Amino acid sequence: MARELDRFSRGGDLVAVLGDWTAGEGPLYRKLADAVARAVDEGALAAGRRLPSERELARLLAVSRATVVAAYEELEARELLERKQGSGTRISDVARAVPADGRVSGGRAAATFQRLIDGPGSVISLACAADAGVPEVAEALEEVARYDLPGLLGDPGYQVRGLPALREAVADYYTGQGLPTSPDEVMITNGAHQALVLLSEVYLRGAATVAVEAPSWQPCLDVFRDAGAGVVPVPLDDEGIDERRLAAVLAEHRPSVLYVMPTFHNPAGVLMSDRRRRRVAELAARHDVAVIEDNAYAGCILAREDAPEIPAPLSAYLPAGVESVVVESLKAVWGGLRIGWIRGPRGLLQRCARRKALADLGGPLIEQAIAARLFPRLPEIVKTGSVERAERCDQAERLITEHLPGWTWRTPDGGSSLWLALPERDADVFAQIALRHGVEVIPGSTMDPTGAHDNYLRLPFMQEPQVLDELVRRLADAWGDLVRHGPGEEEPRARTIV
C-alpha cells in the first residue's frame, strides 16, 4: 500500500467510504451510483482514483454484476467516471477538487467514525459498544452544582492537566490496585481516545512502528496510522497477546511502542492472565520498548461465579526503567461524560500536556468535577453494572445459539461484546447483506490486517433486550439470504426499517 493511488483498487476501502449506501428508496444501482457521487463530492474519491472492476465490486457489495455495471454506466453518464480499455475505471478529471475529507489514509475505521458523526440513523448499528449512563451521574451533577460550582467558577477554567481533585482520585484508584501513583503522574483527557491521540503524537514521530494485538479496535489503529506509524500485528490466545510471537516481533521489528489491551480486550473480551503479564513485562524490559496499556474496558465486568480475578495493571509488573503508560476512562459509567486519563511518567505527561494545550487548552471542569464525585462510588457502580452486563451477554448467547447455529464464539471474560466467527463466510460480504436487512456490521477485516479474522464480526450486547431480539432476528434473516442465494444475488432488495 505504498501508493495512495492504489488504495481503492483493492475495493475494501471503497466499501468503507460508501457506508450505508443501500438505505432509502430506489433500485440498488442508482443508490450505488449516488453513494459514489457523494464520495466524490465530499473529497473521499478524488479525480484519477481507480475503482474496482465490476466483478470485484459486485463481490464486495454482495450484489449482481449487473447492478455494478448499471451504476458505473449511470456515473459515466454523469461524467463522473472514465472507463478506458486497459486502464480500468477511474474517477473523471472533471470531478471538482475539494479539501481532504478527514479520513485516515489506509485506515479501516471510517464506518465507525461516520456512525458517531451521523448518529444512529435507521439501522441497528454494531459500530459502537457503549452502555447507557448510570443514574449516579445525575446525583453527582446535583452535588457539583450545590457544593463545587462556586469554587470552580472562581478559577479561570484552564486546567490542561486536569482538575486536581480528579487527578488525586485517579492516583488513589491505581494505588489501590497495586500500582503506586501520585497525582502528578496523572493527566485527564477527553476520553481514552484523546489519550491515544496525544500519546501517538508524542511517541510516533517519524518512521515509528507499533506492535499491536490482532485483532485490535480499528479506531485505535487509525490513530497510529494517522501519526505515520507502521503497525505490526501479534496474535492473541486465551491468556492475552501471544508471548512467542511477541518475542519474535520485538526482536525483528524493534517497535517504538507495544500497544496492548490486557483487561477485557476489545473486541475479543480476553483478560490477560497474571502469568502472561509477567512474561510481557519481561519481554518489554529485554527489548526496551515503551508500553501503552489501554484498559478502557476495565470496568466492564461480567458478574459470574467463575469470573476470573483481575490482576494488577500490566504497568505494575514492569521493572524500573521501562517506560509505560496506562490509558483508561469512565466508559463503564457513561461514555458521554468524556472522561479519560493517562497514568505515566511525569516527563511524558509534560510532553502530552503541551499537545493537549495545542488541541483544546484543557477539558471541561464541570464534567471533571462530576467524575471526581463519582470515583468513591465506582466500585458499587461497576458491581451493579456487572449484573446487567452478564444478563445481556447471556441473552445474546441464547439468541445466537437459537437463531444462528454454526456461529461460534468464546464467552468473554469481560467487556461489552461477543467476537463471533461465521462458518466459511466472508464477514465483509455478509456485512453488505446485513445492511439491506437494517443492521450495520463491522467486519473483522477492519480489526486485523493479517486476514486471520476476515470471517469474524463484533456484536455489542449492551442493547435494550427488545433491540437485541430484533438485532439477532435481522442477522438471522440476512444470514439465511446469504446461505440460500449466495453473495452475488440482486435480492434481497432494500427493506423498509420500522
Coordinates of C-alpha atoms in Angstrom, one line a residue:
M1 CA 0.0 0.0 0.0
A2 CA 2.9 2.3 -0.7
R3 CA 1.0 4.4 -3.3
E4 CA -2.2 6.2 -2.3
L5 CA -3.5 5.8 -5.8
D6 CA -3.7 2.1 -5.3
R7 CA -5.8 2.3 -2.1
F8 CA -9.2 1.8 -3.7
S9 CA -8.1 -0.7 -6.3
R10 CA -8.4 -3.4 -3.6
G11 CA -12.0 -2.4 -3.0
G12 CA -12.3 -2.9 0.7
D13 CA -11.6 0.8 1.5
L14 CA -14.1 1.9 -1.1
V15 CA -16.8 -0.1 0.6
A16 CA -16.0 1.7 3.9
V17 CA -16.3 5.0 2.1
L18 CA -19.7 4.1 0.7
G19 CA -21.1 3.4 4.2
D20 CA -24.8 2.7 4.4
W21 CA -25.3 3.0 0.7
T22 CA -28.4 0.8 0.5
A23 CA -30.6 3.0 2.6
G24 CA -33.5 4.8 1.1
E25 CA -35.8 4.2 -1.9
G26 CA -35.0 3.2 -5.5
P27 CA -33.1 0.5 -7.3
L28 CA -29.8 -0.7 -5.9
Y29 CA -27.8 0.5 -9.0
R30 CA -29.0 4.1 -8.5
K31 CA -28.3 4.1 -4.8
L32 CA -24.8 2.8 -5.5
A33 CA -24.2 5.5 -8.1
D34 CA -25.5 8.1 -5.7
A35 CA -23.2 6.9 -3.0
V36 CA -20.1 7.0 -5.2
A37 CA -21.2 10.5 -6.4
R38 CA -21.4 11.7 -2.8
A39 CA -18.0 10.3 -2.0
V40 CA -16.6 12.3 -5.0
D41 CA -18.4 15.4 -3.9
E42 CA -17.1 15.1 -0.3
G43 CA -13.5 14.5 -1.5
A44 CA -13.2 10.9 -0.4
L45 CA -12.7 9.9 -4.1
A46 CA -10.6 12.4 -6.0
A47 CA -10.0 12.7 -9.7
G48 CA -7.9 9.9 -11.1
R49 CA -8.8 7.4 -8.3
R50 CA -9.1 3.9 -9.7
L51 CA -12.2 1.9 -8.8
P52 CA -12.5 -1.9 -8.5
S53 CA -13.6 -3.9 -11.5
E54 CA -17.3 -4.6 -11.9
R55 CA -16.8 -8.2 -10.9
E56 CA -14.7 -7.3 -7.8
L57 CA -17.1 -4.6 -6.6
A58 CA -20.1 -6.9 -7.1
R59 CA -18.4 -9.5 -4.9
L60 CA -17.6 -6.9 -2.2
L61 CA -21.1 -5.4 -2.1
A62 CA -22.9 -8.8 -2.4
V63 CA -24.9 -7.7 -5.5
S64 CA -25.1 -8.9 -9.0
R65 CA -22.5 -7.7 -11.5
A66 CA -25.4 -6.2 -13.5
T67 CA -26.0 -3.8 -10.6
V68 CA -22.4 -2.5 -10.7
V69 CA -22.5 -2.3 -14.5
A70 CA -25.6 -0.2 -14.3
A71 CA -24.2 2.0 -11.6
Y72 CA -21.0 2.6 -13.5
E73 CA -22.9 3.5 -16.6
E74 CA -25.0 5.9 -14.6
L75 CA -21.9 7.6 -13.2
E76 CA -20.3 7.7 -16.7
A77 CA -23.4 9.4 -17.9
R78 CA -23.0 12.0 -15.2
E79 CA -19.4 12.4 -16.4
L80 CA -18.0 11.3 -13.0
L81 CA -16.3 8.2 -14.4
E82 CA -13.8 7.4 -17.2
R83 CA -13.6 3.9 -18.5
K84 CA -10.7 3.0 -20.8
Q85 CA -9.6 -0.3 -22.1
G86 CA -6.5 -1.5 -20.3
S87 CA -6.5 1.3 -17.6
G88 CA -9.7 0.4 -15.8
T89 CA -12.3 2.6 -14.2
R90 CA -11.3 5.9 -12.7
I91 CA -12.9 9.0 -11.3
S92 CA -13.1 11.6 -14.0
D93 CA -10.9 14.6 -14.2
V94 CA -13.9 16.8 -14.2
A95 CA -14.6 15.9 -10.5
R96 CA -14.1 19.1 -8.7
A97 CA -11.2 19.5 -6.3
V98 CA -12.3 19.7 -2.6
P99 CA -10.3 19.7 0.6
A100 CA -9.3 16.4 2.2
D101 CA -12.3 14.6 3.6
G102 CA -10.8 13.9 7.0
R103 CA -10.5 10.1 6.6
V104 CA -7.2 8.4 7.6
S105 CA -5.3 7.3 4.6
G106 CA -5.3 3.5 4.6
G107 CA -7.5 3.4 7.7
R108 CA -10.3 1.0 8.3
A109 CA -12.4 2.8 11.0
A110 CA -14.3 5.0 8.5
A111 CA -17.6 3.3 9.2
T112 CA -17.2 3.5 13.0
F113 CA -16.3 7.2 13.0
Q114 CA -19.0 8.1 10.4
R115 CA -21.7 6.4 12.6
L116 CA -20.6 8.6 15.5
I117 CA -20.9 11.6 13.3
D118 CA -24.2 10.8 11.7
G119 CA -25.9 9.4 14.8
P120 CA -27.9 6.1 15.0
G121 CA -29.9 6.5 11.8
S122 CA -32.5 3.9 10.6
V123 CA -30.2 0.9 11.1
I124 CA -29.3 -1.1 14.2
S125 CA -25.6 -0.2 14.3
L126 CA -22.9 -2.5 15.8
A127 CA -20.3 0.2 15.4
C128 CA -20.3 1.3 19.0
A129 CA -20.1 -0.8 22.2
A130 CA -21.2 1.7 24.8
D131 CA -23.6 1.5 27.8
A132 CA -26.3 4.0 28.7
G133 CA -25.3 6.3 31.5
V134 CA -25.8 5.3 35.1
P135 CA -28.2 7.2 37.4
E136 CA -25.3 8.2 39.7
V137 CA -24.2 10.7 37.1
A138 CA -27.3 12.8 37.8
E139 CA -26.7 12.6 41.5
A140 CA -23.1 13.7 41.1
L141 CA -24.2 16.6 38.9
E142 CA -26.6 17.8 41.6
E143 CA -23.8 17.7 44.2
V144 CA -21.4 19.6 42.0
A145 CA -24.0 22.3 41.3
R146 CA -24.7 22.6 45.1
Y147 CA -21.2 22.3 46.6
D148 CA -18.5 22.6 44.0
L149 CA -19.7 25.2 41.4
P150 CA -18.8 28.4 43.4
G151 CA -15.2 27.2 43.7
L152 CA -15.0 26.1 40.1
L153 CA -16.3 29.5 38.9
G154 CA -13.6 31.3 40.9
D155 CA -11.0 29.5 38.7
P156 CA -10.1 30.8 35.2
G157 CA -11.1 27.3 34.0
Y158 CA -7.9 26.3 32.1
Q159 CA -6.6 23.1 33.7
V160 CA -4.6 21.4 30.9
R161 CA -3.5 18.5 33.2
G162 CA -7.0 18.2 34.7
L163 CA -8.8 19.1 37.8
P164 CA -6.6 18.4 40.8
A165 CA -9.4 16.6 42.8
L166 CA -9.9 14.2 39.9
R167 CA -6.2 13.6 39.4
E168 CA -5.9 12.7 43.1
A169 CA -8.9 10.3 42.8
V170 CA -7.3 8.6 39.8
A171 CA -4.0 8.3 41.6
D172 CA -5.7 6.7 44.7
Y173 CA -7.5 4.3 42.3
Y174 CA -4.3 2.9 40.9
T175 CA -2.5 2.9 44.2
G176 CA -5.3 0.7 45.5
Q177 CA -4.7 -1.7 42.5
G178 CA -1.1 -2.2 43.4
L179 CA 0.4 0.5 41.2
P180 CA 1.5 3.3 43.5
T181 CA 0.7 6.6 41.8
S182 CA 0.8 10.3 42.7
P183 CA -1.5 13.0 41.2
D184 CA 1.4 14.4 39.2
E185 CA 1.6 11.1 37.3
V186 CA -2.0 11.6 36.1
M187 CA -3.3 13.7 33.2
I188 CA -7.0 14.0 32.4
T189 CA -8.1 13.7 28.8
N190 CA -11.4 13.9 26.8
G191 CA -11.9 10.2 26.9
A192 CA -9.5 7.4 26.3
H193 CA -9.4 8.1 22.6
Q194 CA -7.8 11.6 23.1
A195 CA -5.3 9.9 25.4
L196 CA -4.2 7.7 22.5
V197 CA -4.1 10.6 20.1
L198 CA -1.8 12.5 22.4
L199 CA 0.5 9.5 23.1
S200 CA 0.8 8.8 19.3
E201 CA 1.8 12.4 18.7
V202 CA 4.5 12.1 21.4
Y203 CA 5.8 8.6 20.7
L204 CA 5.3 8.1 17.0
R205 CA 7.1 10.8 15.2
G206 CA 9.0 9.8 12.1
A207 CA 9.2 6.2 10.8
A208 CA 8.0 4.6 14.1
T209 CA 6.5 1.2 14.4
V210 CA 3.8 0.0 16.9
A211 CA 3.3 -3.7 17.9
V212 CA -0.4 -4.3 18.4
E213 CA -2.6 -7.3 19.2
A214 CA -4.5 -8.9 16.3
P215 CA -7.4 -8.3 16.3
S216 CA -7.5 -4.8 17.7
W217 CA -10.0 -2.0 17.7
Q218 CA -9.7 -0.2 14.4
P219 CA -10.1 3.4 15.6
C220 CA -7.0 2.9 17.7
L221 CA -5.2 1.5 14.7
D222 CA -6.2 4.5 12.6
V223 CA -4.8 6.9 15.3
F224 CA -1.4 5.2 14.9
R225 CA -1.7 5.2 11.1
D226 CA -2.6 8.9 11.1
A227 CA 0.6 9.6 13.0
G228 CA 2.5 7.9 10.2
A229 CA 3.4 4.8 12.2
G230 CA 3.6 1.3 10.8
V231 CA 1.5 -1.4 12.6
V232 CA 2.9 -4.9 13.2
P233 CA 0.2 -7.3 14.4
V234 CA 0.7 -10.0 17.1
P235 CA -2.0 -12.7 17.5
L236 CA -4.0 -13.4 20.7
D237 CA -4.7 -16.5 22.6
D238 CA -6.9 -17.2 25.6
E239 CA -4.4 -15.6 28.0
G240 CA -3.7 -12.5 26.0
I241 CA -1.1 -11.5 23.5
D242 CA 0.9 -14.5 22.2
E243 CA 4.2 -14.4 24.0
R244 CA 6.2 -16.3 21.4
R245 CA 5.1 -14.2 18.5
L246 CA 5.5 -11.1 20.6
A247 CA 9.1 -12.1 21.3
A248 CA 9.7 -12.6 17.6
V249 CA 8.1 -9.3 16.6
L250 CA 10.1 -7.3 19.2
A251 CA 13.3 -8.9 18.1
E252 CA 12.7 -8.4 14.3
H253 CA 10.9 -5.1 14.1
R254 CA 12.2 -3.2 17.1
P255 CA 9.0 -1.2 17.6
S256 CA 8.9 2.1 19.4
V257 CA 5.7 1.1 21.3
L258 CA 3.8 -2.0 22.3
Y259 CA 0.1 -1.3 22.5
V260 CA -2.0 -3.9 24.4
M261 CA -5.4 -4.1 26.0
P262 CA -4.8 -6.5 28.9
T263 CA -8.0 -6.1 30.8
F264 CA -11.0 -7.1 28.7
H265 CA -9.6 -6.8 25.3
N266 CA -11.7 -5.1 22.6
P267 CA -13.1 -6.9 20.6
A268 CA -12.1 -10.4 21.9
G269 CA -13.1 -9.9 25.6
V270 CA -9.9 -11.6 26.8
L271 CA -8.4 -10.9 30.3
M272 CA -4.6 -11.2 30.2
S273 CA -3.5 -13.7 32.8
D274 CA -1.2 -12.9 35.7
R275 CA 1.4 -15.2 34.2
R276 CA 1.2 -13.6 30.8
R277 CA 1.5 -10.1 32.2
R278 CA 4.8 -11.2 33.9
R279 CA 6.1 -12.6 30.6
V280 CA 5.1 -9.5 28.6
A281 CA 6.8 -7.3 31.2
E282 CA 10.0 -9.4 30.9
L283 CA 9.9 -9.0 27.1
A284 CA 9.3 -5.3 27.2
A285 CA 12.2 -4.9 29.5
R286 CA 14.5 -7.1 27.4
H287 CA 13.7 -5.2 24.2
D288 CA 13.5 -1.7 25.8
V289 CA 10.1 -1.0 24.3
A290 CA 7.6 1.5 25.7
V291 CA 4.2 0.0 26.7
I292 CA 0.8 1.7 26.2
E293 CA -1.7 -0.3 28.3
D294 CA -5.3 0.5 27.2
N295 CA -7.7 -0.5 29.9
A296 CA -10.8 1.4 28.7
Y297 CA -13.0 -1.6 29.4
A298 CA -11.6 -2.4 32.8
G299 CA -14.9 -1.5 34.5
C300 CA -17.0 -3.7 32.1
I301 CA -17.1 -6.8 34.4
L302 CA -19.4 -9.7 33.9
A303 CA -21.0 -10.9 37.2
R304 CA -20.4 -14.7 37.1
E305 CA -19.4 -17.2 39.8
D306 CA -16.5 -18.3 37.7
A307 CA -15.4 -14.8 36.8
P308 CA -11.6 -14.6 36.8
E309 CA -9.8 -12.3 39.3
I310 CA -8.5 -9.1 37.7
P311 CA -4.7 -8.8 38.1
A312 CA -2.9 -5.6 38.8
P313 CA -2.3 -3.3 35.8
L314 CA 0.4 -4.6 33.5
S315 CA 2.5 -1.5 34.4
A316 CA 2.8 -2.8 37.9
Y317 CA 4.8 -5.8 36.6
L318 CA 7.3 -3.7 34.6
P319 CA 10.7 -3.2 36.2
A320 CA 12.2 0.2 36.8
G321 CA 13.5 1.8 33.6
V322 CA 10.8 0.5 31.3
E323 CA 8.5 3.4 30.2
S324 CA 4.8 2.6 30.4
V325 CA 1.5 4.4 30.5
V326 CA -2.0 3.3 31.4
V327 CA -4.9 4.7 29.4
E328 CA -8.4 4.3 30.9
S329 CA -11.8 6.0 31.1
L330 CA -15.1 6.1 32.8
K331 CA -16.7 4.1 29.9
A332 CA -18.5 1.9 32.4
V333 CA -20.1 4.9 33.9
W334 CA -21.1 6.8 30.7
G335 CA -19.2 7.4 27.5
G336 CA -20.9 10.8 27.2
L337 CA -19.1 12.1 30.2
R338 CA -15.9 12.0 28.0
I339 CA -13.6 11.5 31.0
G340 CA -10.4 9.6 30.3
W341 CA -6.8 9.8 31.6
I342 CA -3.2 8.9 31.2
R343 CA -1.2 7.4 34.1
G344 CA 2.5 7.7 33.3
P345 CA 5.9 9.3 34.0
R346 CA 6.0 13.0 34.7
G347 CA 8.2 13.9 31.8
L348 CA 6.0 12.1 29.3
L349 CA 2.9 13.8 30.7
Q350 CA 4.6 17.1 30.3
R351 CA 5.0 16.4 26.6
C352 CA 1.4 15.2 26.4
A353 CA 0.2 18.3 28.2
R354 CA 1.8 20.5 25.6
R355 CA 0.0 18.6 22.8
K356 CA -3.3 18.9 24.7
A357 CA -2.9 22.6 25.2
L358 CA -2.4 22.9 21.5
A359 CA -5.6 20.9 20.9
D360 CA -8.1 22.3 23.4
L361 CA -6.4 24.3 26.2
G362 CA -7.8 21.7 28.7
G363 CA -11.0 19.7 29.2
P364 CA -14.3 20.9 30.7
L365 CA -14.0 21.2 34.5
I366 CA -17.7 20.7 35.4
E367 CA -17.5 17.2 33.9
Q368 CA -14.3 16.5 35.7
A369 CA -15.9 17.6 39.0
I370 CA -18.7 15.2 38.3
A371 CA -16.1 12.4 37.7
A372 CA -14.3 13.2 41.0
R373 CA -17.6 12.9 42.8
L374 CA -18.3 9.5 41.1
F375 CA -14.9 7.9 41.9
P376 CA -15.8 6.9 45.5
R377 CA -19.0 5.2 44.1
L378 CA -17.1 3.5 41.3
P379 CA -16.9 0.0 42.9
E380 CA -20.6 -0.1 43.6
I381 CA -21.4 1.3 40.1
V382 CA -19.2 -1.4 38.5
K383 CA -20.7 -4.2 40.7
T384 CA -24.3 -3.2 39.8
G385 CA -23.5 -2.9 36.1
S386 CA -21.8 -6.2 36.0
V387 CA -25.1 -8.0 36.8
E388 CA -26.9 -6.4 33.9
R389 CA -23.9 -6.9 31.7
A390 CA -23.9 -10.6 32.4
E391 CA -27.7 -10.8 31.7
R392 CA -27.3 -9.1 28.4
C393 CA -24.4 -11.3 27.4
D394 CA -26.4 -14.4 28.3
Q395 CA -29.3 -13.2 26.3
A396 CA -27.1 -12.6 23.3
E397 CA -25.6 -16.0 23.5
R398 CA -29.0 -17.7 23.8
L399 CA -30.4 -15.8 20.8
I400 CA -27.4 -16.6 18.6
T401 CA -27.4 -20.3 19.7
E402 CA -31.1 -20.4 18.7
H403 CA -31.2 -18.4 15.5
L404 CA -27.7 -18.7 14.1
P405 CA -26.5 -22.2 14.7
G406 CA -23.0 -22.7 13.4
W407 CA -21.8 -19.3 14.5
T408 CA -19.1 -19.8 17.2
W409 CA -17.5 -17.6 19.9
R410 CA -15.6 -17.7 23.1
T411 CA -17.6 -16.4 26.1
P412 CA -15.8 -13.2 27.0
D413 CA -14.1 -12.7 30.3
G414 CA -15.5 -9.1 30.3
G415 CA -16.2 -6.2 28.1
S416 CA -19.4 -5.4 26.1
S417 CA -19.4 -7.5 23.0
L418 CA -19.1 -11.0 21.5
W419 CA -16.4 -11.8 19.0
L420 CA -18.3 -14.1 16.6
A421 CA -16.9 -16.4 13.9
L422 CA -19.0 -17.0 10.8
P423 CA -18.8 -20.5 9.3
E424 CA -17.0 -20.5 6.0
R425 CA -18.2 -17.0 5.0
D426 CA -16.5 -13.6 4.4
A427 CA -17.8 -11.1 7.0
D428 CA -17.3 -8.2 4.6
V429 CA -19.8 -9.8 2.2
F430 CA -22.2 -10.6 5.0
A431 CA -22.0 -7.0 6.2
Q432 CA -23.4 -5.9 2.9
I433 CA -26.3 -8.3 3.1
A434 CA -26.9 -7.3 6.8
L435 CA -27.1 -3.6 5.7
R436 CA -30.0 -4.4 3.5
H437 CA -31.7 -6.0 6.5
G438 CA -31.2 -2.9 8.7
V439 CA -28.0 -3.9 10.6
E440 CA -24.7 -2.2 10.3
V441 CA -22.0 -4.8 10.9
I442 CA -18.3 -4.0 11.5
P443 CA -16.4 -7.0 9.9
G444 CA -13.3 -8.5 11.4
S445 CA -11.1 -7.5 8.4
T446 CA -11.1 -3.9 9.7
M447 CA -9.6 -5.1 13.0
D448 CA -6.9 -7.5 11.8
P449 CA -4.7 -6.6 8.9
T450 CA -3.4 -10.2 8.7
G451 CA -6.7 -11.5 7.3
A452 CA -6.9 -14.1 10.1
H453 CA -10.3 -12.8 11.2
D454 CA -12.0 -12.0 7.9
N455 CA -14.9 -14.3 8.9
Y456 CA -15.4 -12.5 12.3
L457 CA -17.6 -9.7 13.5
R458 CA -18.1 -7.9 16.8
L459 CA -21.6 -7.9 18.3
P460 CA -22.1 -5.4 21.2
F461 CA -24.6 -6.9 23.5
M462 CA -25.4 -3.9 25.8
Q463 CA -28.6 -3.2 23.8
E464 CA -32.1 -3.0 25.3
P465 CA -33.5 -6.6 25.4
Q466 CA -36.1 -5.9 22.7
V467 CA -33.4 -4.3 20.5
L468 CA -31.1 -7.3 21.0
D469 CA -34.0 -9.6 20.0
E470 CA -34.7 -7.6 16.8
L471 CA -31.0 -7.4 16.0
V472 CA -30.4 -11.1 16.1
R473 CA -33.6 -11.7 14.1
R474 CA -32.4 -9.4 11.4
L475 CA -28.9 -11.0 11.4
A476 CA -30.6 -14.4 11.1
D477 CA -32.7 -13.2 8.1
A478 CA -29.6 -11.8 6.4
W479 CA -27.6 -15.0 7.1
G480 CA -30.4 -17.1 5.6
D481 CA -30.4 -14.9 2.4
L482 CA -26.7 -15.3 2.1
V483 CA -26.8 -19.0 2.6
R484 CA -29.7 -19.5 0.2
H485 CA -28.9 -17.1 -2.6
G486 CA -25.1 -16.6 -2.3
P487 CA -23.3 -13.2 -2.3
G488 CA -23.9 -12.2 -5.8
E489 CA -27.7 -12.0 -6.0
E490 CA -29.6 -8.8 -6.6
E491 CA -32.2 -9.9 -3.9
P492 CA -32.9 -9.3 -1.1
R493 CA -33.8 -5.8 -2.1
A494 CA -33.6 -2.9 0.4
R495 CA -36.3 -3.3 3.0
T496 CA -38.2 -0.7 5.0
I497 CA -36.9 -0.4 8.6
V498 CA -39.5 0.1 11.2

